[in-house]
XYZ file of C-alpha atoms in Angstrom:
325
model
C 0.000 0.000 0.000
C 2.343 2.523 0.585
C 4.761 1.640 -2.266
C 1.790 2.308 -4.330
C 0.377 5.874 -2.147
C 4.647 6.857 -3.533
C 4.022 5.800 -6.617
C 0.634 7.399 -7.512
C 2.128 10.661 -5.889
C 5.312 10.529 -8.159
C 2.896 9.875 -11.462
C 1.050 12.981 -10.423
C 3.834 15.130 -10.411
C 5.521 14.300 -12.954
C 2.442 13.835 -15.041
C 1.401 17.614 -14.140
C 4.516 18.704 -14.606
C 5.029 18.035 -17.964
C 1.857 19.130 -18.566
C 2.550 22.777 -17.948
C 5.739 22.321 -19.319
C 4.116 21.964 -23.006
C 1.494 24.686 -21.957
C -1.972 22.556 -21.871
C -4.777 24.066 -20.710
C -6.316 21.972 -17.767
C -2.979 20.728 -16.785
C -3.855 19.326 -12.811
C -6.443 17.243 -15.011
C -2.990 14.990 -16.073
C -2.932 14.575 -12.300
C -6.172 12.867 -12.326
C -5.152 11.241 -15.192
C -2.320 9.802 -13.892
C -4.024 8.700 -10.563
C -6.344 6.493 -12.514
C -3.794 4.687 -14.656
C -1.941 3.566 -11.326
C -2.755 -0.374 -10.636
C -1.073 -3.054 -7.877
C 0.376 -5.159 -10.666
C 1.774 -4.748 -13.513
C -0.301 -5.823 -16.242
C -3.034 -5.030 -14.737
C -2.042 -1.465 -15.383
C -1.332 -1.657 -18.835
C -4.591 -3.087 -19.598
C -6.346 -0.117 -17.184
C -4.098 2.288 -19.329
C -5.143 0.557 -22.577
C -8.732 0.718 -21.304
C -9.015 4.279 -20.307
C -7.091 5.519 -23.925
C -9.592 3.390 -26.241
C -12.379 4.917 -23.896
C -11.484 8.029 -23.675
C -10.821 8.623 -27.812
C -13.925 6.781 -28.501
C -15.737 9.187 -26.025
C -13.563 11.836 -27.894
C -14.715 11.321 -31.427
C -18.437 10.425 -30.030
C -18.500 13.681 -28.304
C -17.203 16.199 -31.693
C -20.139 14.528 -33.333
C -22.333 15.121 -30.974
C -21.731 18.844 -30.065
C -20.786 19.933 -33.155
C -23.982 18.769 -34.383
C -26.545 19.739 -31.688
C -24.249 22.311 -29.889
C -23.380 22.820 -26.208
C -26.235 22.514 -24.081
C -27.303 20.592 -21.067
C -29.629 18.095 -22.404
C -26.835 17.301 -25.288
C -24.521 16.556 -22.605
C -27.170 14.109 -21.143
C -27.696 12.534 -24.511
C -23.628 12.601 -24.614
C -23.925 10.441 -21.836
C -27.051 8.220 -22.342
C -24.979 7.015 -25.586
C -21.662 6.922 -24.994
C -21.397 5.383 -21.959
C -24.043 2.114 -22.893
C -21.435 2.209 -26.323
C -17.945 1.757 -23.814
C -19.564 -1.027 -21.514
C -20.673 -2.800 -24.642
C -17.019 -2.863 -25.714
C -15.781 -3.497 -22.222
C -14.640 0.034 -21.892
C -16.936 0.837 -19.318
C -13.739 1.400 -16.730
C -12.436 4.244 -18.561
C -15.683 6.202 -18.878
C -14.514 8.468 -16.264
C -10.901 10.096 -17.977
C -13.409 10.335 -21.076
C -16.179 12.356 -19.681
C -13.499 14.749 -17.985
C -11.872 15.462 -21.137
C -15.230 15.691 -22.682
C -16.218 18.444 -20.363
C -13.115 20.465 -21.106
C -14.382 20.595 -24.224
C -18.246 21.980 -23.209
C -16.151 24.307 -20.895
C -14.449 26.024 -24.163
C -17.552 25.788 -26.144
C -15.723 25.203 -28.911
C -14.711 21.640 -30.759
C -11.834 22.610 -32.590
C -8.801 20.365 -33.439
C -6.457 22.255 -31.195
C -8.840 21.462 -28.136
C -9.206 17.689 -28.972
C -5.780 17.937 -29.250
C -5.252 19.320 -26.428
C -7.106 16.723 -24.391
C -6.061 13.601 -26.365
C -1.876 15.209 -25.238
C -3.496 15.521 -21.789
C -4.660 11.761 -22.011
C -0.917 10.802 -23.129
C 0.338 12.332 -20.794
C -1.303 11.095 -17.853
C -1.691 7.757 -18.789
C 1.897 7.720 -19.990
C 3.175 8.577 -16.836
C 1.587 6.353 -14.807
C 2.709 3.697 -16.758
C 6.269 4.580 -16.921
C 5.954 4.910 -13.232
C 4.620 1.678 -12.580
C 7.068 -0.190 -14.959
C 9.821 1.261 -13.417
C 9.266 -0.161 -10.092
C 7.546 -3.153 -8.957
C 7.985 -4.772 -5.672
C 9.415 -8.086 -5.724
C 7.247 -10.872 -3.792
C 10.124 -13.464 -3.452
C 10.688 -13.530 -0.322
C 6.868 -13.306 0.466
C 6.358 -16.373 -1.325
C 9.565 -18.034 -0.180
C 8.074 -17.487 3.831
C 4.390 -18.856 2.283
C 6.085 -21.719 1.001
C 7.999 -22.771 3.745
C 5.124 -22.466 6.064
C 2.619 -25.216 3.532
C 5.971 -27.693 3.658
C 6.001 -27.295 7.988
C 2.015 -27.724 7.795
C 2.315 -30.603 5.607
C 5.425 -32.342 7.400
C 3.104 -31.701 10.337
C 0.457 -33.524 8.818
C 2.279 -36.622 7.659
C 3.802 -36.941 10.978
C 0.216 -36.913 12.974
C -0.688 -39.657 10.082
C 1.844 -41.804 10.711
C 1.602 -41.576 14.403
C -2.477 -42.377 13.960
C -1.611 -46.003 12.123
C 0.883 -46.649 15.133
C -1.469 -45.953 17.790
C -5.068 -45.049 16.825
C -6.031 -43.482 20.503
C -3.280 -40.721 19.513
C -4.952 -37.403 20.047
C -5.056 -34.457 17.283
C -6.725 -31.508 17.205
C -6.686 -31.624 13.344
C -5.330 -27.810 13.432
C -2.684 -28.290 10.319
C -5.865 -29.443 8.670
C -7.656 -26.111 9.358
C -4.733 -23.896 8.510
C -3.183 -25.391 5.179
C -5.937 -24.199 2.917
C -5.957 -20.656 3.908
C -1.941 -20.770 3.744
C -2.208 -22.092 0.520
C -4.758 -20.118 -0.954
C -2.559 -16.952 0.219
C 0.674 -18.271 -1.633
C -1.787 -18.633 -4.840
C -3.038 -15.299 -4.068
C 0.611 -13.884 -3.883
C 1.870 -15.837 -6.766
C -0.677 -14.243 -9.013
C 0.064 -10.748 -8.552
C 3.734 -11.318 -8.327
C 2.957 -13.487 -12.318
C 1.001 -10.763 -13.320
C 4.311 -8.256 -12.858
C 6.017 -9.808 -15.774
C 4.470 -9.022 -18.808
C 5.963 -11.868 -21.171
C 5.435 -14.866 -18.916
C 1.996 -15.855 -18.222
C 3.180 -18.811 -15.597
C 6.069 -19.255 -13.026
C 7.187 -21.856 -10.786
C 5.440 -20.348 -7.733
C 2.134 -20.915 -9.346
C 2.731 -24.283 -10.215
C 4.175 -24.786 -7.015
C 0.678 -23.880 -4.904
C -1.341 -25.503 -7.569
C 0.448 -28.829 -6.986
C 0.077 -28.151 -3.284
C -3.876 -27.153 -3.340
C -4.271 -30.447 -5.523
C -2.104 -32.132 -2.600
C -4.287 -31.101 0.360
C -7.372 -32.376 -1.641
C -5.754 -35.691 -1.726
C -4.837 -35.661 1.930
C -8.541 -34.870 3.006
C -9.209 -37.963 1.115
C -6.484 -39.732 3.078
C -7.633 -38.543 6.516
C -11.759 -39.970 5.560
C -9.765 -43.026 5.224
C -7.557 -42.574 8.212
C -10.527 -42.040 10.533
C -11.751 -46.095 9.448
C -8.233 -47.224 11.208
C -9.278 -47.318 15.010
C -6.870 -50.555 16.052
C -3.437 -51.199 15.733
C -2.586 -53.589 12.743
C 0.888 -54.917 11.660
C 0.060 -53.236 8.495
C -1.165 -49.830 9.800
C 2.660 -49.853 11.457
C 4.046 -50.651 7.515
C 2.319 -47.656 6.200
C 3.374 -45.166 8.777
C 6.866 -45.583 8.056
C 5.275 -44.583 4.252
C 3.968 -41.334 5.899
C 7.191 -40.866 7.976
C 9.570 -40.763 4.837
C 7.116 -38.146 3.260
C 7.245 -35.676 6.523
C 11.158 -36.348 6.291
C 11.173 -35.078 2.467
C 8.317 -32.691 2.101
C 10.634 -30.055 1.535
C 12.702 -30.935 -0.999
C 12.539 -29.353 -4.389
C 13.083 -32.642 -6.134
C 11.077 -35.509 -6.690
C 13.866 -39.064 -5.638
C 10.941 -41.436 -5.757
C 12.030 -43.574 -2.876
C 8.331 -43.400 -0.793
C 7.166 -44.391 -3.993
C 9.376 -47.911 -4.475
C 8.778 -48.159 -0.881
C 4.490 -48.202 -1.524
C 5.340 -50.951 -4.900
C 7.162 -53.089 -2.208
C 4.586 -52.407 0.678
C 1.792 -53.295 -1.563
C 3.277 -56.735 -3.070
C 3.517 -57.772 0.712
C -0.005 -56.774 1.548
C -1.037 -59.255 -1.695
C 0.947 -62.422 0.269
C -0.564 -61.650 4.062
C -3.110 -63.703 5.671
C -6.636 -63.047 4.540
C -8.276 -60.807 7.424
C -9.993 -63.130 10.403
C -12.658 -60.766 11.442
C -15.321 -58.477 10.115
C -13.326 -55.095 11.841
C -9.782 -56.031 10.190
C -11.492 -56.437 6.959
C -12.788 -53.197 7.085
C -9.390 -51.342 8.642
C -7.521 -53.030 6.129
C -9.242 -52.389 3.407
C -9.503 -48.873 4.013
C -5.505 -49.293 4.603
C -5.570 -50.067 0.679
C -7.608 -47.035 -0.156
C -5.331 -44.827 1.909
C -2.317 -46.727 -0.715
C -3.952 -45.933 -3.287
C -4.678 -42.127 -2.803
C -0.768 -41.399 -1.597
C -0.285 -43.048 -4.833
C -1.913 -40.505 -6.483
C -0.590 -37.917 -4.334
C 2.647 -39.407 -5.555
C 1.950 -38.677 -8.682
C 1.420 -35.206 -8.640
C 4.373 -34.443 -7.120
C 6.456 -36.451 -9.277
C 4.687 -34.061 -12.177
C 4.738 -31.196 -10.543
C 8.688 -31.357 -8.736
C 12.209 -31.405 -10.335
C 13.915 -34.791 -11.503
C 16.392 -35.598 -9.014
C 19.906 -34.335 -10.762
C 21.589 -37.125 -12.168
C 24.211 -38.422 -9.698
C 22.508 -36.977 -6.684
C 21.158 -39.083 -3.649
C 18.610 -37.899 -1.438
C 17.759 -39.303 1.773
C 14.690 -37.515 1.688
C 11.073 -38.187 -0.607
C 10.637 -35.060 -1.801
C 7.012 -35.337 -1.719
């Protein structure tokens, strides 16, 4: 916010500035101008700029017809309005209505639509929006760091969450208050959030790693809601439960890393071989816990999978003790 109060208070200068440097009439109007062209990203406000210059000429040229063909009075600036305005939201101009109707005005103040007046306001509308561009492209504030402090506080969350998992399968009656769970999404949503804007500041790349990054991890948490339904349908201890922990342990231990090794994964191939060669279940309940011990294999398989689409390759040569997931 305040980068942006500078910034809007620079464009206003300068914009009025050089204004009355090339002798326009209604120069503090290129304040205004410049105000409006000011936006929190970057492409955002080259598209506001574009939007309020295609407005405002096509209010322009709408505007000579009608007052040089009905003259200046008040119910010709109503009809001014009544058309012009229904024309720029048809076209999706609607946002620069505003920059259009006060150059339109300066106009009806002069009584007089001349080409050195149009002129006049169409070098005002330059002006402004030109500065306010220039302004905004020559600064933008970096959210690296931002994101960097987002991200690292989705991989504690999740490591968090893996760890209570695994702990669950080795002793059901383990109490947790599920708060990772609450907190994830709204941590997650915020790095999205964040990554967007901080996209949106580089005009010639429409994705970046940061957006893929909280993408993969939003699709991530869906899986793990899945894998906690599932979770809840383990309420004894079972040999296998203890086998799939160790699954969940390895992913806590690797969460973090930027690269995908794959060694949960050969772990879960193994893991689920053995479960095909156990004893067929003796009772009703280890049926049901074990079967939903099979569903909870197959979802961190799937969860598997996204990260291996959505993480680096480990480097060739490089060992990591870690998942990765």
């Amino acid at each position: 916010m305040v980068i942006r109060v500078v910034k809007t208070a620079a464009a206003v200068f300068i914009a009025i500035a050089l204004a009355r440097a090339a002798h326009l009439d209604y120069a503090l109007s290129c304040g205004l101008i410049a105000v409006l062209g000011i936006d929190i990203t970057l492409k955002k406000s080259l598209q506001s700029v574009l939007v309020r210059i295609a407005a405002s000429l096509t209010g322009l040229a709408m505007a000579t017809v009608i007052f040089w063909g009905l003259g200046f009075h008040l119910w010709s600036i109503s009809l001014f309005v009544l058309i012009v305005f229904p024309v720029l939201l048809r076209f999706r101009l609607g946002d620069g209505f505003v920059v259009s109707s006060v150059l339109v005005f300066h106009i009806v103040d002069k009584q007089a639509v001349t080409l050195l007046n149009v002129g006049n306001e169409v070098l005002l509308l330059v002006i402004g929006m030109g500065t306010a561009c220039l302004v905004n492209l020559i600064y933008m504030p970096r959210a690296d760091k931002q994101l960097a402090g987002v991200k690292g506080r989705v991989d504690e969350l999740f490591t968090a969450i893996f760890i209570h998992m695994a702990d669950h399968l080795r002793d059901p009656q383990t109490v947790w208050d599920g708060r990772e769970l609450l907190e994830a999404p709204d941590v997650i949503k915020e790095g999205q959030d964040l990554a967007r804007r901080a996209s949106e500041n580089k005009l010639f790349q429409s994705a970046d790693s940061w957006s893929l990054y909280f993408e993969m991890r939003r699709q991530h948490f869906d899986s793990i809601q899945r894998m906690i339904d599932l979770l809840a349908q383990v309420y004894q201890t079972l040999p296998h439960g203890a086998a799939v922990a160790l699954l969940f342990s390895g992913l806590s231990e690797g969460v973090k890393s930027e690269y995908y090794a794959g060694h949960v994964e050969s772990s879960l191939l193994r893991l689920e071989r053995e479960f095909k060669g156990m004893a067929l279940p003796a009772t009703r309940e280890e049926f049901e816990m074990r079967s939903a011990l099979l569903q909870l294999c197959l979802e961190l398989r799937t969860y598997l999978t996204m990260s291996k689409k959505g993480k680096k390759p480990m480097p060739p040569g490089q060992e990591l003790q870690a998942e990765g997931g």
